GROMACS .gro file of N, CA and C in nm:
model
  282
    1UNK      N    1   0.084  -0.118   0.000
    1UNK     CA    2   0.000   0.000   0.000
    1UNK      C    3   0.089   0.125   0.000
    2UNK      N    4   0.093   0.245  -0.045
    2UNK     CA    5   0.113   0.371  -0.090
    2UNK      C    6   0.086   0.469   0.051
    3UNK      N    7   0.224   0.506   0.109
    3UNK     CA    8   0.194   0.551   0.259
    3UNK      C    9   0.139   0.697   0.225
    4UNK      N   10   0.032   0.674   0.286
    4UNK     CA   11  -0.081   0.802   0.303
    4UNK      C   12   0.006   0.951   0.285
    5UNK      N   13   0.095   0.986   0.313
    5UNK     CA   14   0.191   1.126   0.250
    5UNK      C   15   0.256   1.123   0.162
    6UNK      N   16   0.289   1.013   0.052
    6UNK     CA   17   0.361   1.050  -0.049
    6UNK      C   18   0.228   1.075  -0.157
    7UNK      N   19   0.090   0.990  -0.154
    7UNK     CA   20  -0.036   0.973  -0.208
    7UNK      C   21  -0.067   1.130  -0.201
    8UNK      N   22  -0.085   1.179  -0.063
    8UNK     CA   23  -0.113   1.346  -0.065
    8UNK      C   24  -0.034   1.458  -0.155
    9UNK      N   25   0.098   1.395  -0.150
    9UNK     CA   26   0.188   1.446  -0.196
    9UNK      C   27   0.170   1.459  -0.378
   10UNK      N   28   0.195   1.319  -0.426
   10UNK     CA   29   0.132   1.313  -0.558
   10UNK      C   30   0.045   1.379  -0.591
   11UNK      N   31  -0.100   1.400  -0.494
   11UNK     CA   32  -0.220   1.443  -0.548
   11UNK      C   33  -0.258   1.608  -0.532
   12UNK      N   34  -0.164   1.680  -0.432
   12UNK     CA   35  -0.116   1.808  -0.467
   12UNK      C   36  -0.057   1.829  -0.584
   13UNK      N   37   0.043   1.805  -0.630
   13UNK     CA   38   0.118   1.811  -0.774
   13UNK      C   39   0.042   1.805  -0.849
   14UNK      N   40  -0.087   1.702  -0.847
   14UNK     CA   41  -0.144   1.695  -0.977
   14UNK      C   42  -0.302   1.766  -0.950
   15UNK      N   43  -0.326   1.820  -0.857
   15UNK     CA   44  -0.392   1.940  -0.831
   15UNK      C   45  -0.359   2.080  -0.890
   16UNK      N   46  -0.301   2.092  -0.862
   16UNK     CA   47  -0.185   2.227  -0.938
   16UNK      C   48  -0.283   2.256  -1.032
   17UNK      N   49  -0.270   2.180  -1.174
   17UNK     CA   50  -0.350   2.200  -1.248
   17UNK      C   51  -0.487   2.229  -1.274
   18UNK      N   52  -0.546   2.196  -1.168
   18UNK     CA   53  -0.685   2.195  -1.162
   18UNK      C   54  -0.764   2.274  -1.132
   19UNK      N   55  -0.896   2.349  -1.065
   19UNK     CA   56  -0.990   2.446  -1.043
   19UNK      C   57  -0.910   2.527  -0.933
   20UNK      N   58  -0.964   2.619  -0.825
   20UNK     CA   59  -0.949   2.640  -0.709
   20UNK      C   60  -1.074   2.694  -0.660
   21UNK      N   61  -1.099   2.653  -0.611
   21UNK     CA   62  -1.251   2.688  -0.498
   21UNK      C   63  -1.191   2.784  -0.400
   22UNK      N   64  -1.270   2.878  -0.388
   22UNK     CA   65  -1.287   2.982  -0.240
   22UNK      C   66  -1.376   2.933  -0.135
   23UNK      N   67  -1.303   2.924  -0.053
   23UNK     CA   68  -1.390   2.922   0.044
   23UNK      C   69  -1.507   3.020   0.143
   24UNK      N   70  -1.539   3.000   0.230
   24UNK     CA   71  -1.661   3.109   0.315
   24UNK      C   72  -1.529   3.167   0.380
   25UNK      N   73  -1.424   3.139   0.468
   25UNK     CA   74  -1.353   3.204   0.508
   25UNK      C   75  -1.254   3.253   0.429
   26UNK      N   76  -1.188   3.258   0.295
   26UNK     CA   77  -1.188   3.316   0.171
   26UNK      C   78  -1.006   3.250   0.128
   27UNK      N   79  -1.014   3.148   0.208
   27UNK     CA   80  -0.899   3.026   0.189
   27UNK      C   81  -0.932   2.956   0.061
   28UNK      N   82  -0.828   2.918  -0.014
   28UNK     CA   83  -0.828   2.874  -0.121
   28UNK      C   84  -0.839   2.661  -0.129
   29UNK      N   85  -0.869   2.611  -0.209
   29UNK     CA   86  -0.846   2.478  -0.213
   29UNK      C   87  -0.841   2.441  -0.338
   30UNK      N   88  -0.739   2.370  -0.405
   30UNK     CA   89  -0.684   2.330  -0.542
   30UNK      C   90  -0.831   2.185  -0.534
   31UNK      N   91  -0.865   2.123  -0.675
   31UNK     CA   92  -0.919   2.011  -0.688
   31UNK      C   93  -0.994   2.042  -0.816
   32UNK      N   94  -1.086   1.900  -0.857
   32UNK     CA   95  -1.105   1.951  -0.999
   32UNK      C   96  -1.281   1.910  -0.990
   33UNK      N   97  -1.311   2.047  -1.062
   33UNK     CA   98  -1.491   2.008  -1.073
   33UNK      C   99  -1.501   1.936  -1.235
   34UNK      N  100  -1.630   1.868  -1.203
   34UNK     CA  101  -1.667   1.820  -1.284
   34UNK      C  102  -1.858   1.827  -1.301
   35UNK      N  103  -1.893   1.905  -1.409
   35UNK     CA  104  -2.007   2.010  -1.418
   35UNK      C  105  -2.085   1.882  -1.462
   36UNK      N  106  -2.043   1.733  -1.495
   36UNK     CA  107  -2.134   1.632  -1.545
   36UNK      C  108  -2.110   1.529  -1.479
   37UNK      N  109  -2.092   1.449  -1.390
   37UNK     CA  110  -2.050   1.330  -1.317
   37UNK      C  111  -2.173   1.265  -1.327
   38UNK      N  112  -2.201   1.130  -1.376
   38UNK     CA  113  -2.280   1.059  -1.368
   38UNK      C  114  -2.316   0.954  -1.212
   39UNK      N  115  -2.464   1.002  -1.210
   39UNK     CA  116  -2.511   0.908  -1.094
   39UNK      C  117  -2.539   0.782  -1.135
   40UNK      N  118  -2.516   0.617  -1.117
   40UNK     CA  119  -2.633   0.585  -1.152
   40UNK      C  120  -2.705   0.472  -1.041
   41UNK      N  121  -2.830   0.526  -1.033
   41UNK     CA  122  -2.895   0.478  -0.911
   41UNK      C  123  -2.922   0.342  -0.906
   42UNK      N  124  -3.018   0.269  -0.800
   42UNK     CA  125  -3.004   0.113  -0.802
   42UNK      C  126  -3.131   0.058  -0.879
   43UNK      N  127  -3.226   0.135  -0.914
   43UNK     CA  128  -3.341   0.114  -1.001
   43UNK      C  129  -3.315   0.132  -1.165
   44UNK      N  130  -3.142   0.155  -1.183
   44UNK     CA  131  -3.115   0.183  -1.315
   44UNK      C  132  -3.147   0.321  -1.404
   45UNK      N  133  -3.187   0.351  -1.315
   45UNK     CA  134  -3.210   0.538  -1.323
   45UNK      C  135  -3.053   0.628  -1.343
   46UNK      N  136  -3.027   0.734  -1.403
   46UNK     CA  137  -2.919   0.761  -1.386
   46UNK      C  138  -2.934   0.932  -1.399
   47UNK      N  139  -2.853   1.027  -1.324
   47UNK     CA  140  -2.829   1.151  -1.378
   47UNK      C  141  -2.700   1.198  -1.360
   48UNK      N  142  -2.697   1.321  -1.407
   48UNK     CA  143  -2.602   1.420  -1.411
   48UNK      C  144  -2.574   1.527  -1.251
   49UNK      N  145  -2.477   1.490  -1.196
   49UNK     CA  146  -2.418   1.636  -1.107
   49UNK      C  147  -2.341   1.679  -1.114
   50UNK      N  148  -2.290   1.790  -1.023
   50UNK     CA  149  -2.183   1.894  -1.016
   50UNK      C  150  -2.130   1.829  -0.885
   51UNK      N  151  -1.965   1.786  -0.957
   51UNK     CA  152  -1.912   1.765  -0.830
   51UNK      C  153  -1.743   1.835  -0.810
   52UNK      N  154  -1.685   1.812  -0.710
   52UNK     CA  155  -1.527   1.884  -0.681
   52UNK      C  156  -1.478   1.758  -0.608
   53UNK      N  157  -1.396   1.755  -0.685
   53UNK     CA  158  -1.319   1.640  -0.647
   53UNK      C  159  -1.144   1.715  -0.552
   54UNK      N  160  -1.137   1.633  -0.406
   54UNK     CA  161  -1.062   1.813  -0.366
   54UNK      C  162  -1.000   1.660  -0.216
   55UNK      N  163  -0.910   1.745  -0.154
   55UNK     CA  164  -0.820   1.695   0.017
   55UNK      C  165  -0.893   1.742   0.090
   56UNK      N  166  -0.998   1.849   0.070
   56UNK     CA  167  -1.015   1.893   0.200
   56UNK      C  168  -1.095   1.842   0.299
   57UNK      N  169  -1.112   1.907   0.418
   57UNK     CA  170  -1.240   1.853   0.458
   57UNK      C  171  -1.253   1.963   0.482
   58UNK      N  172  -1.439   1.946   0.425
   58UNK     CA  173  -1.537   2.043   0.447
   58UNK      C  174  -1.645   1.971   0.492
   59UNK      N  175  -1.753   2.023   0.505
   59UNK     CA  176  -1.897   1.999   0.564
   59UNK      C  177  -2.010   1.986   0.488
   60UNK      N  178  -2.095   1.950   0.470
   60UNK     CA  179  -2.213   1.941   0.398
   60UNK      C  180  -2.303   2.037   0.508
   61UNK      N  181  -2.326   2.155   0.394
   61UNK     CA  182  -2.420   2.242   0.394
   61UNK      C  183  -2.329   2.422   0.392
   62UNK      N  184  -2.173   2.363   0.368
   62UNK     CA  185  -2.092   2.472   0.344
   62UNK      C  186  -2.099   2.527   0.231
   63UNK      N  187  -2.027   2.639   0.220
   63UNK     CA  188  -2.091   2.697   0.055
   63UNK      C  189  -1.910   2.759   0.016
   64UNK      N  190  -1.932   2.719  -0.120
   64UNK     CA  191  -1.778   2.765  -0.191
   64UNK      C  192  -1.770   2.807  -0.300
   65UNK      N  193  -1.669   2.886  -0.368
   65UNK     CA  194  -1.728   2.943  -0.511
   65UNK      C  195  -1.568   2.917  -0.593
   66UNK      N  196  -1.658   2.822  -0.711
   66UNK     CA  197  -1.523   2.833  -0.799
   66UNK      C  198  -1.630   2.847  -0.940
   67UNK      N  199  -1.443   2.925  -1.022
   67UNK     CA  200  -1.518   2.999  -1.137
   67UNK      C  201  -1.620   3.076  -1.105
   68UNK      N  202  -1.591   3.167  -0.990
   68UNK     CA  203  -1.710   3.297  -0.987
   68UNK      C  204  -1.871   3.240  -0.951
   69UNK      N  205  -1.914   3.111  -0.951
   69UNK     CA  206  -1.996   3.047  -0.928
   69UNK      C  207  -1.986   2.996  -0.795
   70UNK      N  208  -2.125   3.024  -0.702
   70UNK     CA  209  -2.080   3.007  -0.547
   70UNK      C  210  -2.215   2.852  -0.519
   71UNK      N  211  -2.208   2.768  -0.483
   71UNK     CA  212  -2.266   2.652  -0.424
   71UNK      C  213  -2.259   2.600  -0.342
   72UNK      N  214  -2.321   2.529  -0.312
   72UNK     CA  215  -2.358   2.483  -0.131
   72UNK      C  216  -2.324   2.333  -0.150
   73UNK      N  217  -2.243   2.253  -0.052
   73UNK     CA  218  -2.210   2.102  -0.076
   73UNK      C  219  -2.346   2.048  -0.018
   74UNK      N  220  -2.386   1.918  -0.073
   74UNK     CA  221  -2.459   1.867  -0.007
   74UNK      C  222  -2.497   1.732   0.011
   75UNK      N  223  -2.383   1.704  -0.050
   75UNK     CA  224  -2.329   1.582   0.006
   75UNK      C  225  -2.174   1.507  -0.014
   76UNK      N  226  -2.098   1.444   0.101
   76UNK     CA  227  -1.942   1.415   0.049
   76UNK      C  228  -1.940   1.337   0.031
   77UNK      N  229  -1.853   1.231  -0.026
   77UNK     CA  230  -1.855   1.071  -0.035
   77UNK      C  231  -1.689   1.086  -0.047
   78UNK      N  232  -1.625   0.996   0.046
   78UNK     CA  233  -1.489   1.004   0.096
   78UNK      C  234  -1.433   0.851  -0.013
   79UNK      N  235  -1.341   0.930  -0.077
   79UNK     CA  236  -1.291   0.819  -0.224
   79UNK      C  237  -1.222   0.705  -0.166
   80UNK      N  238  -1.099   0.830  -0.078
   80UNK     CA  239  -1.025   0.710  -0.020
   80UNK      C  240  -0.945   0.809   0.106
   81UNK      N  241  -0.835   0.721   0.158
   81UNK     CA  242  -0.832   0.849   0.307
   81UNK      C  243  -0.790   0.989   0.246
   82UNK      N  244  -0.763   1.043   0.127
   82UNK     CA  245  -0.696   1.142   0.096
   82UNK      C  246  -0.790   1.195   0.008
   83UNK      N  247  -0.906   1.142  -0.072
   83UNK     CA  248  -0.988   1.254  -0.174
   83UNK      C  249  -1.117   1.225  -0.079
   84UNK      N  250  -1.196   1.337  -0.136
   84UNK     CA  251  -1.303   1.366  -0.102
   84UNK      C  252  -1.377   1.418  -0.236
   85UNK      N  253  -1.506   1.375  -0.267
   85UNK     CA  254  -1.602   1.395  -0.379
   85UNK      C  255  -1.703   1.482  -0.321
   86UNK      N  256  -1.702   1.611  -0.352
   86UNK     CA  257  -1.822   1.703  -0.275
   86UNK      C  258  -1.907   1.729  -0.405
   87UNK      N  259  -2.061   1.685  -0.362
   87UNK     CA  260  -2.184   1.710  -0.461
   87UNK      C  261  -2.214   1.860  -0.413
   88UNK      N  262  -2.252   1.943  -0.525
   88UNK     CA  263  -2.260   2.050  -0.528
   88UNK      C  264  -2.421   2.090  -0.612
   89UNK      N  265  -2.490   2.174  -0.560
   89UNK     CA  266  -2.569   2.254  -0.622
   89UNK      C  267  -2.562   2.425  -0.609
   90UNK      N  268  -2.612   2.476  -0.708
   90UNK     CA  269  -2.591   2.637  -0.728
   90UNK      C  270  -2.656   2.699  -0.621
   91UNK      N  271  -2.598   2.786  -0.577
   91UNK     CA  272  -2.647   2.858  -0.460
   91UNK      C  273  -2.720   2.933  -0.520
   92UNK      N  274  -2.820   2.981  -0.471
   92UNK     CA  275  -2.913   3.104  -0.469
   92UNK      C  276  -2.920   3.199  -0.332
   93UNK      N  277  -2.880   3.282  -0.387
   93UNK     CA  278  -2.812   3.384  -0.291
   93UNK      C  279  -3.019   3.469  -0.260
   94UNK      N  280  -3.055   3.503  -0.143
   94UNK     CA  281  -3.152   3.551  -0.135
   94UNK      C  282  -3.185   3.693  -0.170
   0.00000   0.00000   0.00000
């Protein structure tokens, strides 16, 4: 197995390249969205979400803005001990 800091390590480097999300406290986080990620459910149903694929940990019901576009997570699903998959929908600001 691949000791958990060289894996982080790799996956910074190859973050670099990728989006950066702002956060609510206005901290930055490298990771890469993906505006089409396929669901597909257990009834064979399938759709489309917005997700950020990212190290951090955040919270479900936090809100972050990449590409000038600000959204609320609302749900994480933890890949492996080092990524995190945050589902995202568009915020509507009141």
């Amino acid at each position: 197995m691949i000791p958990i800091n060289l894996l982080k390590s790799d996956l910074n480097n190859i973050f670099q390249n990728g989006n950066t999300s702002i956060l609510q406290d206005g901290s930055q986080v490298k990771g890469y969205l993906n505006k089409n990620t396929k669901l597909y459910f257990d009834n064979g149903l399938s759709d489309e979400v917005i997700t950020f694929l990212c190290m951090a940990d955040l919270s479900v019901g936090d809100f972050i803005t990449i590409e000038n576009v600000k959204y609320e997570i609302y749900r994480i699903d933890h890949e492996n001990q080092a990524l995190n998959r945050l589902f995202l929908r568009l915020h509507d600001d009141p």
